[in-house]
Each structure stands twice: as structure tokens, then as C-alpha cells.
PDB file of C-alpha atoms and ligand atoms in Angstrom:
ATOM      1  CA  MET A   1      -4.126  13.813   4.872  1.00 34.00           C
ATOM      2  CA  ALA A   2      -6.122  16.036   7.148  1.00 32.00           C
ATOM      3  CA  SER A   3      -8.368  13.201   8.230  1.00 33.00           C
ATOM      4  CA  TYR A   4      -5.591  11.310  10.006  1.00 32.00           C
ATOM      5  CA  GLY A   5      -5.030  11.523  13.759  1.00 34.00           C
ATOM      6  CA  PRO A   6      -7.119  12.214  16.805  1.00 36.00           C
ATOM      7  CA  ALA A   7     -10.068  14.562  16.490  1.00 40.00           C
ATOM      8  CA  GLN A   8      -8.977  16.764  19.389  1.00 44.00           C
ATOM      9  CA  ALA A   9      -5.208  16.923  19.166  1.00 44.00           C
ATOM     10  CA  SER A  10      -3.288  19.496  21.149  1.00 47.00           C
ATOM     11  CA  PRO A  11      -1.773  22.415  19.180  1.00 46.00           C
ATOM     12  CA  ASP A  12       1.614  20.733  19.433  1.00 49.00           C
ATOM     13  CA  GLN A  13       0.276  17.464  18.067  1.00 50.00           C
ATOM     14  CA  GLN A  14      -1.505  19.289  15.249  1.00 54.00           C
ATOM     15  CA  SER A  15       1.745  20.835  14.048  1.00 69.00           C
ATOM     16  CA  LYS A  16       3.458  17.464  13.744  1.00 88.00           C
ATOM     17  CA  GLY A  17       3.313  15.319  10.665  1.00 95.00           C
ATOM     18  CA  LYS A  18       1.301  12.153  10.701  1.00 97.00           C
ATOM     19  CA  VAL A  19       3.189   8.909  11.145  1.00 98.00           C
ATOM     20  CA  ILE A  20       1.868   6.098   8.967  1.00 98.00           C
ATOM     21  CA  VAL A  21       3.155   2.553   9.302  1.00 98.00           C
ATOM     22  CA  VAL A  22       2.634   0.199   6.357  1.00 98.00           C
ATOM     23  CA  CYS A  23       2.861  -3.466   7.291  1.00 98.00           C
ATOM     24  CA  SER A  24       1.683  -6.899   6.209  1.00 98.00           C
ATOM     25  CA  ALA A  25       1.544 -10.371   7.669  1.00 97.00           C
ATOM     26  CA  SER A  26       3.847 -11.811   5.039  1.00 95.00           C
ATOM     27  CA  GLY A  27       5.980 -10.642   2.155  1.00 95.00           C
ATOM     28  CA  GLY A  28       4.949  -9.721  -1.339  1.00 95.00           C
ATOM     29  CA  MET A  29       1.494  -8.438  -0.473  1.00 96.00           C
ATOM     30  CA  GLY A  30       2.167  -4.908  -1.675  1.00 97.00           C
ATOM     31  CA  ARG A  31       3.634  -2.872   1.184  1.00 98.00           C
ATOM     32  CA  SER A  32       6.102  -1.119  -1.106  1.00 98.00           C
ATOM     33  CA  SER A  33       3.470  -0.407  -3.741  1.00 98.00           C
ATOM     34  CA  VAL A  34       1.038   1.016  -1.192  1.00 98.00           C
ATOM     35  CA  THR A  35       3.786   3.024   0.515  1.00 98.00           C
ATOM     36  CA  LEU A  36       5.042   4.656  -2.667  1.00 98.00           C
ATOM     37  CA  ASN A  37       1.639   5.279  -4.205  1.00 98.00           C
ATOM     38  CA  LEU A  38       0.366   6.839  -0.987  1.00 98.00           C
ATOM     39  CA  ALA A  39       3.483   9.000  -0.719  1.00 98.00           C
ATOM     40  CA  ALA A  40       3.296  10.118  -4.346  1.00 98.00           C
ATOM     41  CA  LEU A  41      -0.379  10.978  -3.945  1.00 98.00           C
ATOM     42  CA  ALA A  42       0.351  12.992  -0.822  1.00 97.00           C
ATOM     43  CA  ALA A  43       3.215  14.802  -2.549  1.00 98.00           C
ATOM     44  CA  ARG A  44       0.945  15.640  -5.468  1.00 97.00           C
ATOM     45  CA  GLN A  45      -1.435  17.240  -2.986  1.00 97.00           C
ATOM     46  CA  SER A  46       1.432  19.431  -1.745  1.00 96.00           C
ATOM     47  CA  VAL A  47       1.945  17.450   1.459  1.00 97.00           C
ATOM     48  CA  LYS A  48       5.582  17.345   2.525  1.00 97.00           C
ATOM     49  CA  VAL A  49       6.088  13.608   2.703  1.00 98.00           C
ATOM     50  CA  ASP A  50       8.977  11.463   3.883  1.00 98.00           C
ATOM     51  CA  VAL A  51       9.285   7.738   3.279  1.00 98.00           C
ATOM     52  CA  ILE A  52      11.442   5.453   5.391  1.00 98.00           C
ATOM     53  CA  ASP A  53      12.404   2.063   4.028  1.00 98.00           C
ATOM     54  CA  GLY A  54      12.174   0.079   7.238  1.00 98.00           C
ATOM     55  CA  ASP A  55      12.542  -3.237   5.443  1.00 98.00           C
ATOM     56  CA  LEU A  56      16.097  -3.119   6.665  1.00 97.00           C
ATOM     57  CA  GLN A  57      17.427  -6.339   5.138  1.00 97.00           C
ATOM     58  CA  PHE A  58      15.857  -6.362   1.714  1.00 97.00           C
ATOM     59  CA  GLY A  59      14.250  -2.957   1.273  1.00 97.00           C
ATOM     60  CA  ASP A  60      13.868  -2.006  -2.349  1.00 97.00           C
ATOM     61  CA  LEU A  61      12.154   1.366  -2.335  1.00 98.00           C
ATOM     62  CA  ALA A  62      15.203   3.112  -3.840  1.00 98.00           C
ATOM     63  CA  LEU A  63      15.243   0.564  -6.651  1.00 98.00           C
ATOM     64  CA  SER A  64      11.503   0.980  -7.184  1.00 98.00           C
ATOM     65  CA  LEU A  65      12.000   4.737  -7.495  1.00 98.00           C
ATOM     66  CA  ASN A  66      15.041   4.335  -9.766  1.00 98.00           C
ATOM     67  CA  LEU A  67      17.184   6.167  -7.237  1.00 98.00           C
ATOM     68  CA  ARG A  68      20.786   5.447  -6.266  1.00 97.00           C
ATOM     69  CA  PRO A  69      21.227   6.936  -2.806  1.00 97.00           C
ATOM     70  CA  SER A  70      24.779   7.442  -1.593  1.00 97.00           C
ATOM     71  CA  LEU A  71      23.575   7.479   2.004  1.00 98.00           C
ATOM     72  CA  SER A  72      20.980   5.437   3.838  1.00 98.00           C
ATOM     73  CA  ILE A  73      19.569   4.895   7.303  1.00 98.00           C
ATOM     74  CA  GLU A  74      22.602   2.670   7.943  1.00 98.00           C
ATOM     75  CA  GLU A  75      25.133   5.531   7.823  1.00 98.00           C
ATOM     76  CA  ALA A  76      22.848   7.699   9.964  1.00 98.00           C
ATOM     77  CA  ALA A  77      22.544   4.913  12.540  1.00 98.00           C
ATOM     78  CA  GLU A  78      26.290   4.268  12.601  1.00 98.00           C
ATOM     79  CA  ARG A  79      26.889   7.973  13.250  1.00 98.00           C
ATOM     80  CA  LYS A  80      23.907   8.198  15.626  1.00 97.00           C
ATOM     81  CA  ASP A  81      22.998  11.265  13.594  1.00 98.00           C
ATOM     82  CA  VAL A  82      19.289  11.840  14.092  1.00 98.00           C
ATOM     83  CA  SER A  83      19.390  15.624  14.105  1.00 97.00           C
ATOM     84  CA  ASN A  84      20.790  15.776  10.543  1.00 98.00           C
ATOM     85  CA  ILE A  85      18.635  12.949   9.252  1.00 98.00           C
ATOM     86  CA  ARG A  86      17.428  14.929   6.233  1.00 98.00           C
ATOM     87  CA  GLU A  87      20.982  14.864   4.881  1.00 98.00           C
ATOM     88  CA  TYR A  88      20.627  11.098   4.541  1.00 98.00           C
ATOM     89  CA  CYS A  89      17.411  11.347   2.524  1.00 98.00           C
ATOM     90  CA  ILE A  90      17.183  11.492  -1.248  1.00 98.00           C
ATOM     91  CA  ALA A  91      14.559  13.388  -3.207  1.00 98.00           C
ATOM     92  CA  HIS A  92      12.376  11.779  -5.857  1.00 98.00           C
ATOM     93  CA  GLU A  93      10.857  13.722  -8.726  1.00 98.00           C
ATOM     94  CA  SER A  94       7.373  13.042  -7.334  1.00 97.00           C
ATOM     95  CA  GLY A  95       8.247  15.287  -4.393  1.00 97.00           C
ATOM     96  CA  LEU A  96       8.707  12.617  -1.746  1.00 98.00           C
ATOM     97  CA  GLN A  97      11.929  12.249   0.227  1.00 98.00           C
ATOM     98  CA  LEU A  98      13.260   8.733   0.779  1.00 98.00           C
ATOM     99  CA  LEU A  99      15.420   7.472   3.616  1.00 98.00           C
ATOM    100  CA  ALA A 100      16.698   4.307   2.012  1.00 98.00           C
ATOM    101  CA  ALA A 101      17.324   0.910   3.593  1.00 98.00           C
ATOM    102  CA  PRO A 102      20.896  -0.286   4.154  1.00 98.00           C
ATOM    103  CA  SER A 103      22.705  -1.331   0.983  1.00 96.00           C
ATOM    104  CA  ARG A 104      23.299  -4.884   2.179  1.00 97.00           C
ATOM    105  CA  PRO A 105      21.287  -7.226   4.433  1.00 97.00           C
ATOM    106  CA  GLU A 106      24.146  -7.727   6.893  1.00 97.00           C
ATOM    107  CA  PHE A 107      24.013  -4.020   7.732  1.00 97.00           C
ATOM    108  CA  ALA A 108      20.427  -4.251   8.972  1.00 97.00           C
ATOM    109  CA  ASP A 109      21.532  -5.119  12.500  1.00 96.00           C
ATOM    110  CA  LEU A 110      23.356  -1.785  12.719  1.00 97.00           C
ATOM    111  CA  VAL A 111      19.976  -0.037  12.726  1.00 98.00           C
ATOM    112  CA  SER A 112      18.154  -0.495  16.018  1.00 98.00           C
ATOM    113  CA  PRO A 113      14.387  -0.101  16.374  1.00 97.00           C
ATOM    114  CA  GLU A 114      15.090   2.706  18.832  1.00 97.00           C
ATOM    115  CA  PHE A 115      16.991   4.545  16.115  1.00 98.00           C
ATOM    116  CA  VAL A 116      14.141   4.084  13.626  1.00 98.00           C
ATOM    117  CA  THR A 117      11.724   5.418  16.251  1.00 98.00           C
ATOM    118  CA  SER A 118      13.929   8.478  16.787  1.00 98.00           C
ATOM    119  CA  VAL A 119      14.036   9.080  13.045  1.00 98.00           C
ATOM    120  CA  LEU A 120      10.249   8.816  12.799  1.00 98.00           C
ATOM    121  CA  GLU A 121       9.883  11.398  15.542  1.00 97.00           C
ATOM    122  CA  GLU A 122      12.515  13.723  14.086  1.00 98.00           C
ATOM    123  CA  LEU A 123      11.145  13.681  10.536  1.00 98.00           C
ATOM    124  CA  SER A 124       7.570  14.172  11.719  1.00 97.00           C
ATOM    125  CA  ARG A 125       8.597  17.424  13.422  1.00 96.00           C
ATOM    126  CA  ASP A 126       8.647  19.289  10.122  1.00 95.00           C
ATOM    127  CA  SER A 127       6.826  17.012   7.732  1.00 97.00           C
ATOM    128  CA  GLY A 128       3.221  16.571   6.657  1.00 97.00           C
ATOM    129  CA  ALA A 129       3.468  12.806   6.718  1.00 98.00           C
ATOM    130  CA  VAL A 130       6.121  10.196   7.421  1.00 98.00           C
ATOM    131  CA  ILE A 131       5.415   6.789   5.935  1.00 98.00           C
ATOM    132  CA  LEU A 132       7.344   3.759   7.163  1.00 98.00           C
ATOM    133  CA  GLU A 133       7.362   0.451   5.307  1.00 98.00           C
ATOM    134  CA  THR A 134       8.117  -2.242   7.855  1.00 98.00           C
ATOM    135  CA  GLN A 135       9.532  -5.698   7.464  1.00 97.00           C
ATOM    136  CA  ALA A 136       6.848  -8.301   6.845  1.00 97.00           C
ATOM    137  CA  GLY A 137       5.260  -9.948   9.855  1.00 96.00           C
ATOM    138  CA  LEU A 138       4.636  -9.115  13.471  1.00 95.00           C
ATOM    139  CA  ASN A 139       7.601  -8.655  15.754  1.00 95.00           C
ATOM    140  CA  GLU A 140       8.615  -6.456  18.666  1.00 96.00           C
ATOM    141  CA  ASP A 141      10.167  -3.859  16.378  1.00 97.00           C
ATOM    142  CA  ASN A 142       7.072  -3.474  14.235  1.00 98.00           C
ATOM    143  CA  LEU A 143       4.842  -3.255  17.309  1.00 97.00           C
ATOM    144  CA  GLN A 144       7.041  -0.460  18.644  1.00 97.00           C
ATOM    145  CA  PHE A 145       6.572   1.493  15.406  1.00 98.00           C
ATOM    146  CA  MET A 146       2.826   0.837  15.475  1.00 98.00           C
ATOM    147  CA  GLU A 147       2.614   2.294  18.992  1.00 97.00           C
ATOM    148  CA  LEU A 148       4.055   5.542  17.684  1.00 97.00           C
ATOM    149  CA  ALA A 149       1.925   5.631  14.535  1.00 98.00           C
ATOM    150  CA  ASP A 150      -1.174   7.689  13.914  1.00 98.00           C
ATOM    151  CA  SER A 151      -2.319   5.120  11.359  1.00 98.00           C
ATOM    152  CA  ILE A 152      -1.405   1.504  10.689  1.00 98.00           C
ATOM    153  CA  ILE A 153      -2.032   0.341   7.150  1.00 98.00           C
ATOM    154  CA  VAL A 154      -2.270  -3.436   6.994  1.00 98.00           C
ATOM    155  CA  VAL A 155      -1.796  -4.555   3.407  1.00 98.00           C
ATOM    156  CA  ALA A 156      -3.527  -7.806   2.575  1.00 96.00           C
ATOM    157  CA  SER A 157      -3.997  -9.789  -0.579  1.00 93.00           C
ATOM    158  CA  THR A 158      -6.185 -12.644  -1.630  1.00 89.00           C
ATOM    159  CA  GLY A 159      -5.461 -16.323  -1.057  1.00 89.00           C
ATOM    160  CA  MET A 160      -6.239 -18.520   1.921  1.00 91.00           C
ATOM    161  CA  ALA A 161      -2.919 -18.136   3.729  1.00 93.00           C
ATOM    162  CA  ALA A 162      -2.806 -14.393   3.148  1.00 93.00           C
ATOM    163  CA  ILE A 163      -6.312 -13.905   4.519  1.00 94.00           C
ATOM    164  CA  LYS A 164      -5.731 -16.193   7.524  1.00 96.00           C
ATOM    165  CA  ASN A 165      -2.458 -14.511   8.459  1.00 97.00           C
ATOM    166  CA  THR A 166      -3.810 -11.015   7.934  1.00 97.00           C
ATOM    167  CA  LYS A 167      -6.774 -11.828  10.175  1.00 97.00           C
ATOM    168  CA  LEU A 168      -4.418 -13.050  12.900  1.00 97.00           C
ATOM    169  CA  MET A 169      -2.289  -9.944  12.544  1.00 97.00           C
ATOM    170  CA  ILE A 170      -5.252  -7.580  12.820  1.00 97.00           C
ATOM    171  CA  GLU A 171      -6.586  -9.509  15.839  1.00 98.00           C
ATOM    172  CA  THR A 172      -3.225  -9.124  17.557  1.00 97.00           C
ATOM    173  CA  ILE A 173      -3.018  -5.404  16.829  1.00 98.00           C
ATOM    174  CA  LYS A 174      -6.561  -4.982  18.164  1.00 97.00           C
ATOM    175  CA  ALA A 175      -5.746  -6.996  21.286  1.00 97.00           C
ATOM    176  CA  LEU A 176      -2.917  -4.567  21.930  1.00 97.00           C
ATOM    177  CA  GLY A 177      -5.355  -1.666  21.945  1.00 97.00           C
ATOM    178  CA  MET A 178      -4.520  -0.182  18.563  1.00 98.00           C
ATOM    179  CA  LYS A 179      -7.763  -1.040  16.774  1.00 96.00           C
ATOM    180  CA  GLU A 180      -8.687   2.564  16.003  1.00 97.00           C
ATOM    181  CA  LYS A 181      -5.500   3.113  14.026  1.00 98.00           C
ATOM    182  CA  VAL A 182      -5.909   0.191  11.648  1.00 98.00           C
ATOM    183  CA  ILE A 183      -6.703   0.673   7.973  1.00 98.00           C
ATOM    184  CA  VAL A 184      -6.860  -2.486   5.874  1.00 97.00           C
ATOM    185  CA  VAL A 185      -5.920  -2.305   2.200  1.00 96.00           C
ATOM    186  CA  VAL A 186      -6.781  -5.392   0.184  1.00 94.00           C
ATOM    187  CA  ASN A 187      -4.363  -5.492  -2.723  1.00 94.00           C
ATOM    188  CA  LYS A 188      -4.166  -7.699  -5.809  1.00 90.00           C
ATOM    189  CA  CYS A 189      -7.857  -8.481  -5.674  1.00 86.00           C
ATOM    190  CA  THR A 190      -8.769  -8.120  -9.352  1.00 77.00           C
ATOM    191  CA  ASP A 191      -9.894 -11.760  -9.403  1.00 60.00           C
ATOM    192  CA  LEU A 192     -12.716 -11.065  -6.964  1.00 55.00           C
ATOM    193  CA  PRO A 193     -16.218 -11.051  -8.513  1.00 57.00           C
TER     194      PRO A 193
HETATM  195  N1  ATP B 201      -2.178  -4.273  -7.206  1.00 87.82           N
HETATM  196  C1  ATP B 201      -1.184  -4.947  -7.806  1.00 87.82           C
HETATM  197  N2  ATP B 201      -1.395  -5.525  -8.996  1.00 87.82           N
HETATM  198  C2  ATP B 201      -0.419  -6.218  -9.605  1.00 87.82           C
HETATM  199  N3  ATP B 201       0.829  -6.405  -9.118  1.00 87.82           N
HETATM  200  C3  ATP B 201       1.082  -5.861  -7.926  1.00 87.82           C
HETATM  201  C4  ATP B 201       0.095  -5.097  -7.212  1.00 87.82           C
HETATM  202  N4  ATP B 201       0.646  -4.678  -6.040  1.00 87.82           N
HETATM  203  C5  ATP B 201       1.905  -5.152  -6.035  1.00 87.82           C
HETATM  204  N5  ATP B 201       2.179  -5.853  -7.160  1.00 87.82           N
HETATM  205  C6  ATP B 201       3.432  -6.547  -7.493  1.00 87.82           C
HETATM  206  O1  ATP B 201       3.636  -7.559  -6.509  1.00 87.82           O
HETATM  207  C7  ATP B 201       5.007  -7.619  -6.162  1.00 87.82           C
HETATM  208  C8  ATP B 201       5.127  -7.363  -4.654  1.00 87.82           C
HETATM  209  O2  ATP B 201       4.681  -6.038  -4.419  1.00 87.82           O
HETATM  210  P1  ATP B 201       5.427  -5.106  -3.368  1.00 87.82           P
HETATM  211  O3  ATP B 201       6.900  -5.113  -3.633  1.00 87.82           O
HETATM  212  O4  ATP B 201       4.719  -3.815  -3.375  1.00 87.82           O
HETATM  213  O5  ATP B 201       5.098  -5.919  -2.054  1.00 87.82           O
HETATM  214  P2  ATP B 201       5.870  -5.955  -0.667  1.00 87.82           P
HETATM  215  O6  ATP B 201       4.855  -6.378   0.349  1.00 87.82           O
HETATM  216  O7  ATP B 201       6.549  -4.675  -0.442  1.00 87.82           O
HETATM  217  O8  ATP B 201       6.920  -7.095  -0.935  1.00 87.82           O
HETATM  218  P3  ATP B 201       8.236  -7.438  -0.082  1.00 87.82           P
HETATM  219  O9  ATP B 201       7.774  -8.330   1.030  1.00 87.82           O
HETATM  220  O10 ATP B 201       9.119  -8.144  -1.074  1.00 87.82           O
HETATM  221  O11 ATP B 201       8.796  -6.145   0.418  1.00 87.82           O
HETATM  222  C9  ATP B 201       5.738  -6.596  -7.024  1.00 87.82           C
HETATM  223  O12 ATP B 201       6.254  -7.233  -8.155  1.00 87.82           O
HETATM  224  C10 ATP B 201       4.638  -5.628  -7.405  1.00 87.82           C
HETATM  225  O13 ATP B 201       4.912  -4.998  -8.626  1.00 87.82           O
HETATM  226 MG1   MG B 202       8.513  -4.130   0.063  1.00 87.82          MG
END
């Protein structure tokens, strides 16, 4: 993970964990798979890694990890409890810590983008990397998280619509001055020659 971030960061910046946002133009492209595989790989390399399920309505990272968290980002948001955010995380055997999505879609609105941003900042204070899976698509919330990120992973897959929408998404991110942060991961491309 040492290659992430600006080449000449200040000492304070160097001591903070890298914030990585994993997004995609539409659903099902592989954000969760990329998020969890990247986190597990980082954990295996002894990086302290936190994962936030920012797919607030239908996040399924806990399910994917076979975890049953008793707390999630929803309870933390309701209590406005950023300083104790690690108490809302659940450990996975791979070494990563997960802050799960709300248990039901109707609770998503209880979690503001400002709260997610605060959590990203808080976790990165004593973490090697914080990886956020966003909701699919481009919206104000996702752009706010991208602004904060050191790296933006845009997950793409094959198919005409997927490629067209991913291209539009990357163009928009570039137009907003975040070109240098973008890493494109083309997933599900085993059919390519
Ligand atoms: N490289 C791959 N090869 C085969 N299947 C894959 C691959 N990547 C992801 N999948 C499968 O595709 C489906 C969608 O993947 P995933 O959940 O990672 O995407 P997502 O972008 O997070 O989706 P969602 O929008 O539902 O959150 C899952 O069933 C997953 O197992
Ligand atoms: Mg997902």
C-alpha cells in the first residue's frame, strides 16, 4: 500500500491511513468483490485495514464475509458516535475490520454523507487503509467521498452499457479534477481474447 498517495506528503499526512473509494457506474460490476479482495490482500500484508460498507441501502459485505454484526454504521450515526467508531466494527478472520451497512434499506437515510466522511477521517487516523464501497452510480454523496480519497477505484465490466457508463463516469471524475486518483479495474473480462 506504500505506493498510494502524494509523493511528497507532509509528516502528518504520511502517518494517516490511505482512503480508498471503490465505486462503479452501475450495480453488479464487482465493487464488493474488489473491496473485499483488496482488503484481504492488504491484511495479509500486515496492513491494518478497515472496510466501510457505504452501500447503505443494500450493502452485503457482512453477508459476503459470513459475519453477523450486532452493530452497524446506522447505530453509530444515530448516536453521532464517531469517536468510538471502532466499537461498531466487526473483525473478520482475514484481519480486516468491517463497519457494516444498516440492517434494513429504510435505515439508510439515517446515515448522512457528512457522517460517513467523519468516519472515514476518524478510521484513517490509526489505520493503514480505509476502503469504502459506495453505492453504484455518480451522485453528490459519492463525489464527496471521492474528494476525500487518496485513490478512487472505478470497477468496470464488459458489455456495451457497462463500458459506455464507465467511460462517462471517468470523464466526469476527470472533469472535476480528480484524474490522478483514478484506478480502473476491469472485472469479469474472461471472455476477452
Ligand atoms: N471476476 C468475477 N468473476 C465471476 N463472478 C464475479 C466476478 N466479480 C464479481 N462476480 C460476481 O458478480 C456478482 C456481483 O459482484 P459484486 O457483488 O462484487 O458486485 P457489486 O458491484 O458490489 O454489486 P452490487 O451493485 O449488487 O453491490 C456477484 O455474484 C459476484 O460473485
Ligand atoms: Mg456490492
